[in-house]
XYZ file of C-alpha atoms in Angstrom:
623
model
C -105.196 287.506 -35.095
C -105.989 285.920 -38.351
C -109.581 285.442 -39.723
C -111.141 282.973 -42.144
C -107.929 280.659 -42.006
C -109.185 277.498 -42.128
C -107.383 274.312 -39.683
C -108.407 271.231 -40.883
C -111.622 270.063 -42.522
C -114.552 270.799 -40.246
C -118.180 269.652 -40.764
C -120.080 272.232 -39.492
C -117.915 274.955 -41.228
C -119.290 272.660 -44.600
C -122.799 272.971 -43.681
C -123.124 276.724 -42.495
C -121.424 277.624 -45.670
C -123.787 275.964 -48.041
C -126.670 277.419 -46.005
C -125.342 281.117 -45.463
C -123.036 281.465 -49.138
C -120.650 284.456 -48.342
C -121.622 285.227 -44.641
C -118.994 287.343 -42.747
C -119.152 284.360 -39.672
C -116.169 286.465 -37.704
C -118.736 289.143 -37.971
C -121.469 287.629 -37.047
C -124.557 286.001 -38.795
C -127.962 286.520 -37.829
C -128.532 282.508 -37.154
C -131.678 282.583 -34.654
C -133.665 285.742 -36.734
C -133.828 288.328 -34.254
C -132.035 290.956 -36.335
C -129.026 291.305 -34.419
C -125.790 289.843 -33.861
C -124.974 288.132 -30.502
C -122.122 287.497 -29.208
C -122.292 283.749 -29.451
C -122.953 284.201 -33.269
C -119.422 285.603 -34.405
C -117.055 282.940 -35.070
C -114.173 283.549 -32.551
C -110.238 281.718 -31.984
C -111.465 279.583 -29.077
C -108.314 277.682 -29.230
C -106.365 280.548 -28.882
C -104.113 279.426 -31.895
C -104.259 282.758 -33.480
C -106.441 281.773 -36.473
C -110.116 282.301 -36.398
C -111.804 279.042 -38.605
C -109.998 276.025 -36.791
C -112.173 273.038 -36.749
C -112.243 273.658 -32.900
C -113.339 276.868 -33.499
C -116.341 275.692 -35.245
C -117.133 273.045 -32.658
C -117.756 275.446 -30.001
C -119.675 277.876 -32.934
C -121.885 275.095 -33.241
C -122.277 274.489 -29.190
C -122.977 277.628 -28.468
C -125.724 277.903 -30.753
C -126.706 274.290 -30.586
C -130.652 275.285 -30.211
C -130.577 277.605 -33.131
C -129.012 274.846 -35.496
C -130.851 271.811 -34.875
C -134.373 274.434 -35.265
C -132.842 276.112 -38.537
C -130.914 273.791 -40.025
C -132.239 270.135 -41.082
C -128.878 268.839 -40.778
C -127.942 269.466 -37.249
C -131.359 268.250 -36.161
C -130.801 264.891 -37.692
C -127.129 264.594 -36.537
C -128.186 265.485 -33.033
C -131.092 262.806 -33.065
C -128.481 260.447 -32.915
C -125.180 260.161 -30.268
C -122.357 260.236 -32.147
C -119.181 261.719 -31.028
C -119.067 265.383 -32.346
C -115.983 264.755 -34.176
C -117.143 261.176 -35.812
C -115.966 261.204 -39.397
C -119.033 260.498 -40.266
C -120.464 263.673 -39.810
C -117.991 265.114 -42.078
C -118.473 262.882 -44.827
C -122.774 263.172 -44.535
C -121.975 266.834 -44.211
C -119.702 266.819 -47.775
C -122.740 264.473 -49.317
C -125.687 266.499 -48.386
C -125.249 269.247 -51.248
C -126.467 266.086 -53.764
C -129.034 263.464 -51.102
C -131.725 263.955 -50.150
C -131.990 265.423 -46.656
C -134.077 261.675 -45.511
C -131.058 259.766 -47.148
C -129.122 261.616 -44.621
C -130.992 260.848 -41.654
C -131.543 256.792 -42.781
C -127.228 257.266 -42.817
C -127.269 257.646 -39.133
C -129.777 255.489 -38.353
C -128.044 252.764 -40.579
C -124.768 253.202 -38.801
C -126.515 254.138 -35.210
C -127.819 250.445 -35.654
C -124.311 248.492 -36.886
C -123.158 250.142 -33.735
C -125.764 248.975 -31.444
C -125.161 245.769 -32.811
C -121.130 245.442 -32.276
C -122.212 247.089 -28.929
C -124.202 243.761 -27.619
C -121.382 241.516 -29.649
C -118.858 242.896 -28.005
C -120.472 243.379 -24.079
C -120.887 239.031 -24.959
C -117.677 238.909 -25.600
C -114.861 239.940 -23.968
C -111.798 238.368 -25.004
C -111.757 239.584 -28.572
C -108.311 239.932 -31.140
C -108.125 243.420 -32.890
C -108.926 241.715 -35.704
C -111.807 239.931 -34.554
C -113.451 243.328 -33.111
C -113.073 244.955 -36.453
C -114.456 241.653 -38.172
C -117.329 241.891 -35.735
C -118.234 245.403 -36.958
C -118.120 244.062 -40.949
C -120.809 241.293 -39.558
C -123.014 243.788 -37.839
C -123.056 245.764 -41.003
C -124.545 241.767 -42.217
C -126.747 241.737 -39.475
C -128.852 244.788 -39.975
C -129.037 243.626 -43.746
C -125.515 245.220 -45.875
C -125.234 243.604 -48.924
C -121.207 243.871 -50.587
C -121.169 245.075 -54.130
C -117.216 244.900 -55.071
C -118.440 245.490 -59.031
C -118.292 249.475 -58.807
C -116.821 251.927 -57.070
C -117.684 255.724 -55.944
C -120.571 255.103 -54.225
C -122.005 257.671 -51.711
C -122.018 256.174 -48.245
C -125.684 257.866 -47.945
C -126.932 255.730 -51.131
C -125.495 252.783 -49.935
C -126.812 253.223 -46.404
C -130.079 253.837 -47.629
C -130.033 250.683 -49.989
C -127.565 249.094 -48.004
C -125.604 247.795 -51.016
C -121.828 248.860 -50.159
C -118.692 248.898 -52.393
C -115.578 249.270 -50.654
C -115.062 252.476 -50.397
C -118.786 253.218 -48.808
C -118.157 250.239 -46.583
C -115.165 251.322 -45.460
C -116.018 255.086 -44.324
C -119.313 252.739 -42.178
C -116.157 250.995 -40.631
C -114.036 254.065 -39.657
C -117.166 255.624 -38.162
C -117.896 252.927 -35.997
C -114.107 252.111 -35.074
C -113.866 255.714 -34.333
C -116.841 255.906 -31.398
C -115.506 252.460 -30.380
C -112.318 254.015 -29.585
C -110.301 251.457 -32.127
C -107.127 252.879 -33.836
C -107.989 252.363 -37.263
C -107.439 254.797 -40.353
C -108.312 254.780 -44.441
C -105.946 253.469 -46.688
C -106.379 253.812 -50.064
C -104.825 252.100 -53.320
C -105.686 252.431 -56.788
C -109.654 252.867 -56.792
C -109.832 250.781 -53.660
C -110.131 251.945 -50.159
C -110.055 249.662 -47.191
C -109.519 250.114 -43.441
C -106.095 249.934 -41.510
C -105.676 249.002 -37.676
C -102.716 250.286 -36.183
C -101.347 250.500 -33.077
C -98.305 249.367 -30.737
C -98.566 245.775 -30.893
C -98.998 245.811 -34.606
C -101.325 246.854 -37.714
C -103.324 244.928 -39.974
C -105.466 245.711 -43.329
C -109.188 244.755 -43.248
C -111.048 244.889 -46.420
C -114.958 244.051 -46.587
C -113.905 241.578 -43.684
C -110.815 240.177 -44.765
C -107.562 240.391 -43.654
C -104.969 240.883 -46.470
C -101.013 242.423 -45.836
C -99.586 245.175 -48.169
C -97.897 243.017 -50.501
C -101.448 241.758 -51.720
C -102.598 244.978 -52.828
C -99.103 246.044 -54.270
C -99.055 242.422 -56.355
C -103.101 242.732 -56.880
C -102.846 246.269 -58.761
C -99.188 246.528 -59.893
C -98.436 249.145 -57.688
C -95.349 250.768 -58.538
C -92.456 251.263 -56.324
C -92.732 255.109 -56.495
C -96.205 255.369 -56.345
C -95.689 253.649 -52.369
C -92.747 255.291 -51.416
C -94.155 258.860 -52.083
C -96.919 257.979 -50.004
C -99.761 257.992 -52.650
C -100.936 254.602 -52.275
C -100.538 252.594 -49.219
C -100.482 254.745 -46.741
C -102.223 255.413 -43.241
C -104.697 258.709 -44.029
C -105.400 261.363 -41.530
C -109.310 262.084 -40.582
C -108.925 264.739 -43.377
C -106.839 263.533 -45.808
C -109.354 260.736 -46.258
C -111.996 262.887 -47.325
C -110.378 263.331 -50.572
C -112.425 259.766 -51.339
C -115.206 261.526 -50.232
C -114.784 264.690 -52.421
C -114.108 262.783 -55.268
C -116.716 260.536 -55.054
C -119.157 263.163 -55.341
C -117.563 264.832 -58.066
C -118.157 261.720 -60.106
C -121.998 261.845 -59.199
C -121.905 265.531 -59.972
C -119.874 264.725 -63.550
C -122.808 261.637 -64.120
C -125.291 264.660 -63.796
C -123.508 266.975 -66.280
C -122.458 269.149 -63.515
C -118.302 269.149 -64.514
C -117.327 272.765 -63.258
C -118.787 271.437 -60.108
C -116.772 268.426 -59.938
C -114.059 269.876 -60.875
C -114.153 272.223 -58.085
C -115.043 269.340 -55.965
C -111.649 267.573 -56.988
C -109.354 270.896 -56.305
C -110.892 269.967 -53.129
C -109.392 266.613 -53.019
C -106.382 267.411 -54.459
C -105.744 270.272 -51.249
C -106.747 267.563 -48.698
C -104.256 265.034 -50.428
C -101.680 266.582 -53.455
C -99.930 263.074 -53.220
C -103.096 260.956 -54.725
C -102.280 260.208 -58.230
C -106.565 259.359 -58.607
C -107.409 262.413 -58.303
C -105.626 264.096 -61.061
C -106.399 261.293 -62.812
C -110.077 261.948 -62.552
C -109.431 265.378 -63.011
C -108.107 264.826 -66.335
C -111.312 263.160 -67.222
C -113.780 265.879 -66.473
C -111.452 268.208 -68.064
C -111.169 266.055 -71.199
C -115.725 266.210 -71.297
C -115.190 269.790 -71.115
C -112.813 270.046 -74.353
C -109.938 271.063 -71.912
C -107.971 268.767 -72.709
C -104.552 270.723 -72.107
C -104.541 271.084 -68.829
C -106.048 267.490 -68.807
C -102.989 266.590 -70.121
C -100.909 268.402 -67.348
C -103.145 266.270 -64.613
C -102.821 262.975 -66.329
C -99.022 264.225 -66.329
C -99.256 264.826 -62.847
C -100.843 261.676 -62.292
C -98.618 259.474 -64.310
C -95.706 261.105 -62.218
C -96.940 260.260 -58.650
C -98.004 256.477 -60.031
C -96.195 255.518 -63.642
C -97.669 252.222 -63.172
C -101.000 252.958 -63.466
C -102.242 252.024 -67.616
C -105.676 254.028 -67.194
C -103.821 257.224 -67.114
C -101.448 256.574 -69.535
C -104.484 255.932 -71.575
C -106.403 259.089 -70.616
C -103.356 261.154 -71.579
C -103.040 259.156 -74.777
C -107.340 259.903 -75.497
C -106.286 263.743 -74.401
C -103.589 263.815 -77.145
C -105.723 262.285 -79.533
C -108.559 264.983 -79.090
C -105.441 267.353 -79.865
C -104.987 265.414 -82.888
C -101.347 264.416 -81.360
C -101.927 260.892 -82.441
C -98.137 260.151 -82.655
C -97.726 261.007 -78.978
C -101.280 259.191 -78.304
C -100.167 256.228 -79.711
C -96.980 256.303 -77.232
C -99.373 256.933 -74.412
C -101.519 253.925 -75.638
C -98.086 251.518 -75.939
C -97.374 252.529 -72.256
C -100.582 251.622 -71.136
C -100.825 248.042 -73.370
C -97.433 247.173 -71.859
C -98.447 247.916 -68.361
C -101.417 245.908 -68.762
C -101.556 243.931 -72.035
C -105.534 242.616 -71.352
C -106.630 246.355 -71.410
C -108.527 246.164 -74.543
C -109.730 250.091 -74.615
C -106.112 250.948 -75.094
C -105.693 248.663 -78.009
C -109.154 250.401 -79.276
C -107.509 253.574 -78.312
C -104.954 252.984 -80.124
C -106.608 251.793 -83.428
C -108.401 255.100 -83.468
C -105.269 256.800 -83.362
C -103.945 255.065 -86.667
C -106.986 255.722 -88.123
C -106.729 259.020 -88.142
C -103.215 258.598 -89.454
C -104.259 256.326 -92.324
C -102.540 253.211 -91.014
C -106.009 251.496 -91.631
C -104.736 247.736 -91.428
C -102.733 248.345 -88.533
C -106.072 249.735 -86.920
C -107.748 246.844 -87.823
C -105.013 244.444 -85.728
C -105.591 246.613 -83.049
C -109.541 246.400 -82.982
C -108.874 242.517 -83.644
C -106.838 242.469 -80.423
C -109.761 244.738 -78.147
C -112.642 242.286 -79.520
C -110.265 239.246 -78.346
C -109.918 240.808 -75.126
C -113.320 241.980 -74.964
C -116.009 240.541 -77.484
C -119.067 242.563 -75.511
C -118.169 245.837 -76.659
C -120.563 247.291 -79.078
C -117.871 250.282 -80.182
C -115.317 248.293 -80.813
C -116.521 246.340 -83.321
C -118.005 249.997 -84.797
C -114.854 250.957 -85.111
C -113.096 247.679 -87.192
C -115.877 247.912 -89.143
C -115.443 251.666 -89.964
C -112.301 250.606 -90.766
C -112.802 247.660 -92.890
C -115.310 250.120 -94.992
C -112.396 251.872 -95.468
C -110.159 249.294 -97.257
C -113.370 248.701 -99.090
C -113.823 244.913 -97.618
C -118.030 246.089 -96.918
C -118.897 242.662 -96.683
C -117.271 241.768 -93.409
C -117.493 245.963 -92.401
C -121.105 245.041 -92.403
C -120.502 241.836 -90.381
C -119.099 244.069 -87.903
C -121.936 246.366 -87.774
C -124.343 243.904 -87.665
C -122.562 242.220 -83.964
C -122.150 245.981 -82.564
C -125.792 246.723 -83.206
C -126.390 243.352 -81.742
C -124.796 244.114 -78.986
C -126.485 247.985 -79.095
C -129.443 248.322 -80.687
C -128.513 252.153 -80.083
C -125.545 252.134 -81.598
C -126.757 254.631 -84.818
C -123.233 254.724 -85.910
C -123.236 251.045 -86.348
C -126.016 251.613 -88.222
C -125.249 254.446 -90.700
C -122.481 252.533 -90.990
C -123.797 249.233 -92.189
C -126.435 251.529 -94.253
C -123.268 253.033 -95.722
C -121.193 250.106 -96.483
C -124.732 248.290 -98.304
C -125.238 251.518 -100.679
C -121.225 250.492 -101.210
C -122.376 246.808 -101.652
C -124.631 247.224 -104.182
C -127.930 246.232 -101.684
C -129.698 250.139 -101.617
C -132.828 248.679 -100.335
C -131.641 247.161 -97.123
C -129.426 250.278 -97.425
C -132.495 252.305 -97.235
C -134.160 250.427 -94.377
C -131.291 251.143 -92.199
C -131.298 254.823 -93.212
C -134.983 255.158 -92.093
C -134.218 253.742 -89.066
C -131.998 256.554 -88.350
C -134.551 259.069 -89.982
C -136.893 258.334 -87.150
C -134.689 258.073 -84.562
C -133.599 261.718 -84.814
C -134.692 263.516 -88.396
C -131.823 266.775 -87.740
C -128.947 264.544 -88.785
C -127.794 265.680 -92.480
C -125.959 262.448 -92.902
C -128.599 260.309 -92.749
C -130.518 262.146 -95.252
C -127.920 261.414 -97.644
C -127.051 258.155 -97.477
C -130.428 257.658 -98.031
C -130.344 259.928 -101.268
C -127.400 257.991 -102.368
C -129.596 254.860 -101.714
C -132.223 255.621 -104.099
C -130.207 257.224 -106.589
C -128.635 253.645 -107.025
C -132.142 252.642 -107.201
C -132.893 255.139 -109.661
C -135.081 256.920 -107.648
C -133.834 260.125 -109.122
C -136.570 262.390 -107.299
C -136.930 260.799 -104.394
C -132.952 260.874 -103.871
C -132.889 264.629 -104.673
C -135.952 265.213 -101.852
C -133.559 263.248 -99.391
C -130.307 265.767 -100.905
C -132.999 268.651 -100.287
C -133.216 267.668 -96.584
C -129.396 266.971 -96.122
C -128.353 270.399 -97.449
C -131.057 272.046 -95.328
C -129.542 270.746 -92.945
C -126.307 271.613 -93.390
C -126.012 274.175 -96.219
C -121.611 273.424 -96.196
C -122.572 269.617 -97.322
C -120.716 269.632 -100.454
C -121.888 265.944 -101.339
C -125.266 266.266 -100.604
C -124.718 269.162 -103.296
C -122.947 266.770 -105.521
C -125.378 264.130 -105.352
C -127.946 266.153 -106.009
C -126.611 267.695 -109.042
C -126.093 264.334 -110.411
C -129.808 262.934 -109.886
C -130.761 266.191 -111.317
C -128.452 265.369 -114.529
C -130.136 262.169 -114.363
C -133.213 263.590 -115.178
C -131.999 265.558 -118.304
C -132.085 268.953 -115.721
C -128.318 269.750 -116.555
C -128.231 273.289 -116.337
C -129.770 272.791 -113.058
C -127.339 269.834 -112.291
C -124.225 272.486 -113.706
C -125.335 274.743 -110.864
C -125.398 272.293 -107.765
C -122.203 271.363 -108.932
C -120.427 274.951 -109.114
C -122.183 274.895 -105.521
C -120.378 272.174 -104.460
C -117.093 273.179 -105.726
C -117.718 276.408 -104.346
C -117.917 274.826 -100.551
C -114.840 272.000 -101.174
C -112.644 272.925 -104.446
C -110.221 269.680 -103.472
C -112.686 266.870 -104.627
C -111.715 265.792 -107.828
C -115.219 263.652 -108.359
C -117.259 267.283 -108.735
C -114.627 268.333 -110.976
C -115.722 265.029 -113.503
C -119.210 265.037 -112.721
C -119.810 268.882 -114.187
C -117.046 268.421 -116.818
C -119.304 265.367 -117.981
C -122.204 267.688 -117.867
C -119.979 269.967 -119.644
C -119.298 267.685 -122.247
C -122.833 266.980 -122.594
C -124.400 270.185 -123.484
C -120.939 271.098 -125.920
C -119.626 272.857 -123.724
C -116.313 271.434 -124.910
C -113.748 274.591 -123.448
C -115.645 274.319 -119.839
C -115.344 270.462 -119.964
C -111.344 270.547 -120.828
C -111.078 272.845 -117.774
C -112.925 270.724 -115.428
C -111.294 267.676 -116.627
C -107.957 269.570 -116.100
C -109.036 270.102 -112.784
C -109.985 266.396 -112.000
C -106.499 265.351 -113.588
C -104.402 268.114 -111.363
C -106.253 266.895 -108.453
C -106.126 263.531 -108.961
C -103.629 262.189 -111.815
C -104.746 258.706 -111.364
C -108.126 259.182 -112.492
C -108.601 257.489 -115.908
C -112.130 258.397 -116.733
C -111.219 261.902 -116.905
C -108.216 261.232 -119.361
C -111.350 260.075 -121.515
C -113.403 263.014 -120.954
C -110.715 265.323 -121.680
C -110.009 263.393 -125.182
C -113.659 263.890 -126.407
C -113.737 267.043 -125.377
C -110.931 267.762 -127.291
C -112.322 265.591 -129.990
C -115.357 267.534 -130.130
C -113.540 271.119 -130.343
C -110.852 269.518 -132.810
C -107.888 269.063 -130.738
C -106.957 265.827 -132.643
C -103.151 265.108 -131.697
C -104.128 266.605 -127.775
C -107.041 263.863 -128.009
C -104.979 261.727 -129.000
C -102.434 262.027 -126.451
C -105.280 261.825 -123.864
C -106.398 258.388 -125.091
C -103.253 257.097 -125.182
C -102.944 257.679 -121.236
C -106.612 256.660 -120.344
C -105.638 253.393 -122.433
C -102.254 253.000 -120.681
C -103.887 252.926 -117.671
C -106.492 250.964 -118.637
C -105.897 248.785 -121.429
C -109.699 247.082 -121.359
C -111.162 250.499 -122.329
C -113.158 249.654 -125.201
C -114.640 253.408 -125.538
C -111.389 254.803 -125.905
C -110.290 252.452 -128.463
C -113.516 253.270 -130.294
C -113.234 257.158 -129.823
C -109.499 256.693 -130.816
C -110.257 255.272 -133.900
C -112.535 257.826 -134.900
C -109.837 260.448 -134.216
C -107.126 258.372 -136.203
C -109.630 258.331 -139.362
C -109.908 262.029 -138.961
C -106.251 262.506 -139.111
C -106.037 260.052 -142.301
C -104.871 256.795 -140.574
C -106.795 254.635 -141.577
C -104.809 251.915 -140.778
C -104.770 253.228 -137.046
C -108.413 253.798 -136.966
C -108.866 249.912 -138.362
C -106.528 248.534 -135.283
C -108.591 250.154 -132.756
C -112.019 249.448 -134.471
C -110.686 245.568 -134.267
C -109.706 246.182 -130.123
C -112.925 248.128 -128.877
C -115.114 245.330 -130.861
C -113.472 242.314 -128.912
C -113.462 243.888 -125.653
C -117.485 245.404 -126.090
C -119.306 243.384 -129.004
C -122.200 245.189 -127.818
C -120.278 248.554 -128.712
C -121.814 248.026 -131.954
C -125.005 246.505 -132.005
């Protein structure tokens, strides 16, 4: 004989677990206290299948110690209040809900369903001569009767929420229906498609689909949610569920309450569940994918959305969740093909064109980012992120006017949205407006004052204002924050210069470098300090630096010729003159500093040329 081998999905087995975790039941477990095991306390093959842990096995565990259970166990005193059928799917689906309700949400359950089926009860004793479909209608208008509200805008809900507010979404409704059917005898079953469940009568003389009271064929739901052909002829959508095999609805649903509450090992445990009562429900590896992907799992998210996508490649969400999977993974080109699968199975889903944007951001194909935001706010123009996001990305073409446009509609929309905010505080500093830069910034500040960012924008704020010590208290605070925040150190090396403090300033900016040796500005900021204080050789070093890093950076062409100026390098500063006035022929300093260099080398004619140019392009050059 074979122990702990479980038959099908048994209530009781559900409840006794939670309330004994790891009892030895074939052994025996002490239920009524008297410290010892009787005989009607081991779990024993009843059935005489050869498996000890069949759901009849459990049926006759729990009527044998029926006393001991409803005294012990809150549970079995409420289901026993009420006469149900012992094998009612309702107990197993209050029994799967009663780790997360409270134990009176349980008990109003049966009393809310105990009263639709009192109700049909008198309809139908009135009425004798009713259609199949008319009986199950009847049971949808007792559910009216005793005060059911339908509320077709979500989905998930537990059926002991919605019994105990009596607002129903399909799915809750549904498992009220089967319950009921099932002590009236009727031949009805789950059927599930998409997100959607809905009840199924079947029997010789026919079937029909009732759904919240309506009567719709297959076709309807197969035209209503694009079911693919696949997806129906594997049987994951469409199809009549077992008493068991519909409690993979019931599983899942609570994993999503459990994953609302933070509680994603749970729910994912919760889903394996599903997944062993039904492997052919594409759904549930779809949701699995999900909780993996909060988790930072997102492999083997991508092998369920795989999984998913396999049993129903017409679904868009899960092309979608495989694409935002990818995309954590920084695979953006295979994102972006997940997010064109999902935008050509349904082109009005505007989180896949925002999906999609993201990816292209991160691949530098700003304008083609900003199409696809234009597209999600066109399909959606109530979405606070997505108008974060084209904004973010018109920042980064430098158009700040309409980036802060953006900003302004998503905070609008959320007044929560602080990266909206930093954002628009960002994009002002950008603008040239540091005082309504500011303002935004202290918003942040006293939101939440551990976020280095904010600190700096606001430093960069005031150091446009010239608020040179104020802006270094805010760089202070940044780099406190986050010692690694090489512009913080930057920024606050150049206030510091500001102020005359240049050896000071010199050190931020080693600092800085020190932390991120690719940014070319740090280079030209302690080269100009450099330069400053004559130290011409250290200046020529940085400014090689800026040039290596970045060859298109004129200023530093400039630098670099009056450094070499200054140590009397005349030809080299010459040369360097020559490039920062190639690439910018309106440079009136380097004209003027050219001049002085050609005079120096006994050109006067040379030095008389450039005198001429840097005059007409800065009169005030020599006032």
């Amino acid at each position: 004989m074979r122990h702990g081998v479980m038959s099908g999905f048994s209530w009781i087995q559900e409840v006794l677990t939670r309330h004994y975790p790891g009892a030895d039941w074939v052994q025996g477990v002490d239920l009524n206290g008297n410290r010892k095991i009787e005989p009607q306390e081991r779990l024993q093959d009843v059935d005489g299948d050869g498996v000890v842990g069949s759901s009849r096995d459990w049926e006759q565990y729990a009527v044998s110690n029926k006393t001991t259970l409803k005294t012990r166990i809150a549970f079995f005193k409420t289901a026993a209040a009420y006469s149900l059928k012992p094998v009612n799917p309702l107990h197993n689906i209050l029994a799967i809900e009663e780790e997360i309700t409270p134990a009176e949400e349980v008990g109003r359950a049966y009393r809310f369903i105990s009263d639709v089926l009192r109700n049909v009860r008198k309809r139908t004793a009135a009425k004798q001569s009713d259609s199949a479909q008319e009986k199950m209608q009847m049971i949808y208008q007792a559910m009216r009767d005793v005060g059911a509200e339908w509320n077709t805008s979500t989905a998930g809900a537990l059926v002991t929420s919605s019994c105990a507010t009596k607002r129903f979404d399909r799915d809750a409704a549904s498992f009220v229906v089967l319950a009921v059917a099932h002590e009236l005898g009727y031949p009805v079953s789950l059927v599930t498609v998409s997100e959607r469940s809905f009840v199924r009568w079947e029997d010789p003389k026919g079937r029909f689909n009732i759904d919240l009271g309506e009567i719709h064929p297959d076709d309807f739901y197969r035209h209503t949610y694009r079911i693919a052909d696949v997806a129906i002829q594997s049987g994951a959508y469409l199809r009549s569920l077992s008493a068991d095999e519909s409690l993979w609805v019931v599983f899942a649903n609570r994993a999503g309450a459990k994953s609302a509450q933070g509680r994603r090992e749970e729910a994912i445990a919760d889903l394996d569940r599903a997944i062993a009562l039904d492997p052919r429900n594409p759904l549930v590896f779809h949701n699995l994918g999900i909780v993996k992907g909060y988790l930072g799992r997102h492999e083997e998210a991508i092998a369920d959305f795989d999984k998913a996508v396999t049993l129903d490649p017409g679904e868009a969400e899960s092309f979608s969740g495989r694409g935002l999977a990818r995309a954590a993974l920084r695979q953006h080109e295979k994102a972006i093909a997940d997010f064109d699968r999902a935008i050509a199975l349904d082109p009005s889903f505007a989180a896949a064109f925002l999906l999609r944007g993201r990816a292209k951001m991160n691949l530098h194909r700003v304008e083609m980012a900003v199409a696809d935001f234009d597209k999600a706010i066109e399909l959606d123009q109530h979405d606070a992120t997505t108008f974060t996001n084209r904004g973010i990305a018109r920042a980064a073409l430098g158009r700040f006017g309409a980036a802060i446009a953006d900003f302004d509609q998503a905070i609008t929309l959320d007044s929560r949205d602080v990266v909206a905010r930093f954002g628009r505080g960002s994009a002002k500093v950008r603008l040239g407006k540091p005082e309504e830069a500011i303002a935004d910034f202290d918003h942040l500040i006293a939101l939440d004052a551990r976020q280095a960012n904010y600190f700096f924008g606001r430093g960069l704020a005031k150091k446009d204002l010239g608020q040179f010590e104020a802006a270094i208290g805010d760089f202070d605070q940044a780099i406190a924050l986050d010692p690694r925040d090489a512009a913080a150190v930057a920024g606050r090396g150049y206030a510091k210069a500001m102020l005359g403090r240049v050896k000071a300033s010199i050190a931020d900016f080693d600092m800085a470098i020190k932390i991120d040796p690719r940014n070319p500005e740090v280079f030209f900021l302690r080269g100009s300090c450099n330069l400053g204080v004559r130290r011409l050789e250290a200046a020529v070093a940085d400014f090689d630096q800026v040039i290596a890093l970045d060859p298109r950076h004129v200023t530093a062409f400039f630098g670099r010729g009056l450094a070499k100026k200054g140590l009397g390098q005349f030809e080299a500063a010459i040369t360097d003159f020559d490039e920062a006035i190639k690439r910018d022929p309106t440079n009136a300093d380097a004209f003027y500093e050219r001049s002085h260099v050609y005079k120096a080398l006994g050109k006067p004619k040379e030095a008389e040329t450039d005198l001429e140019r840097a005059r007409q392009l800065k009169p005030d050059l020599f006032k």
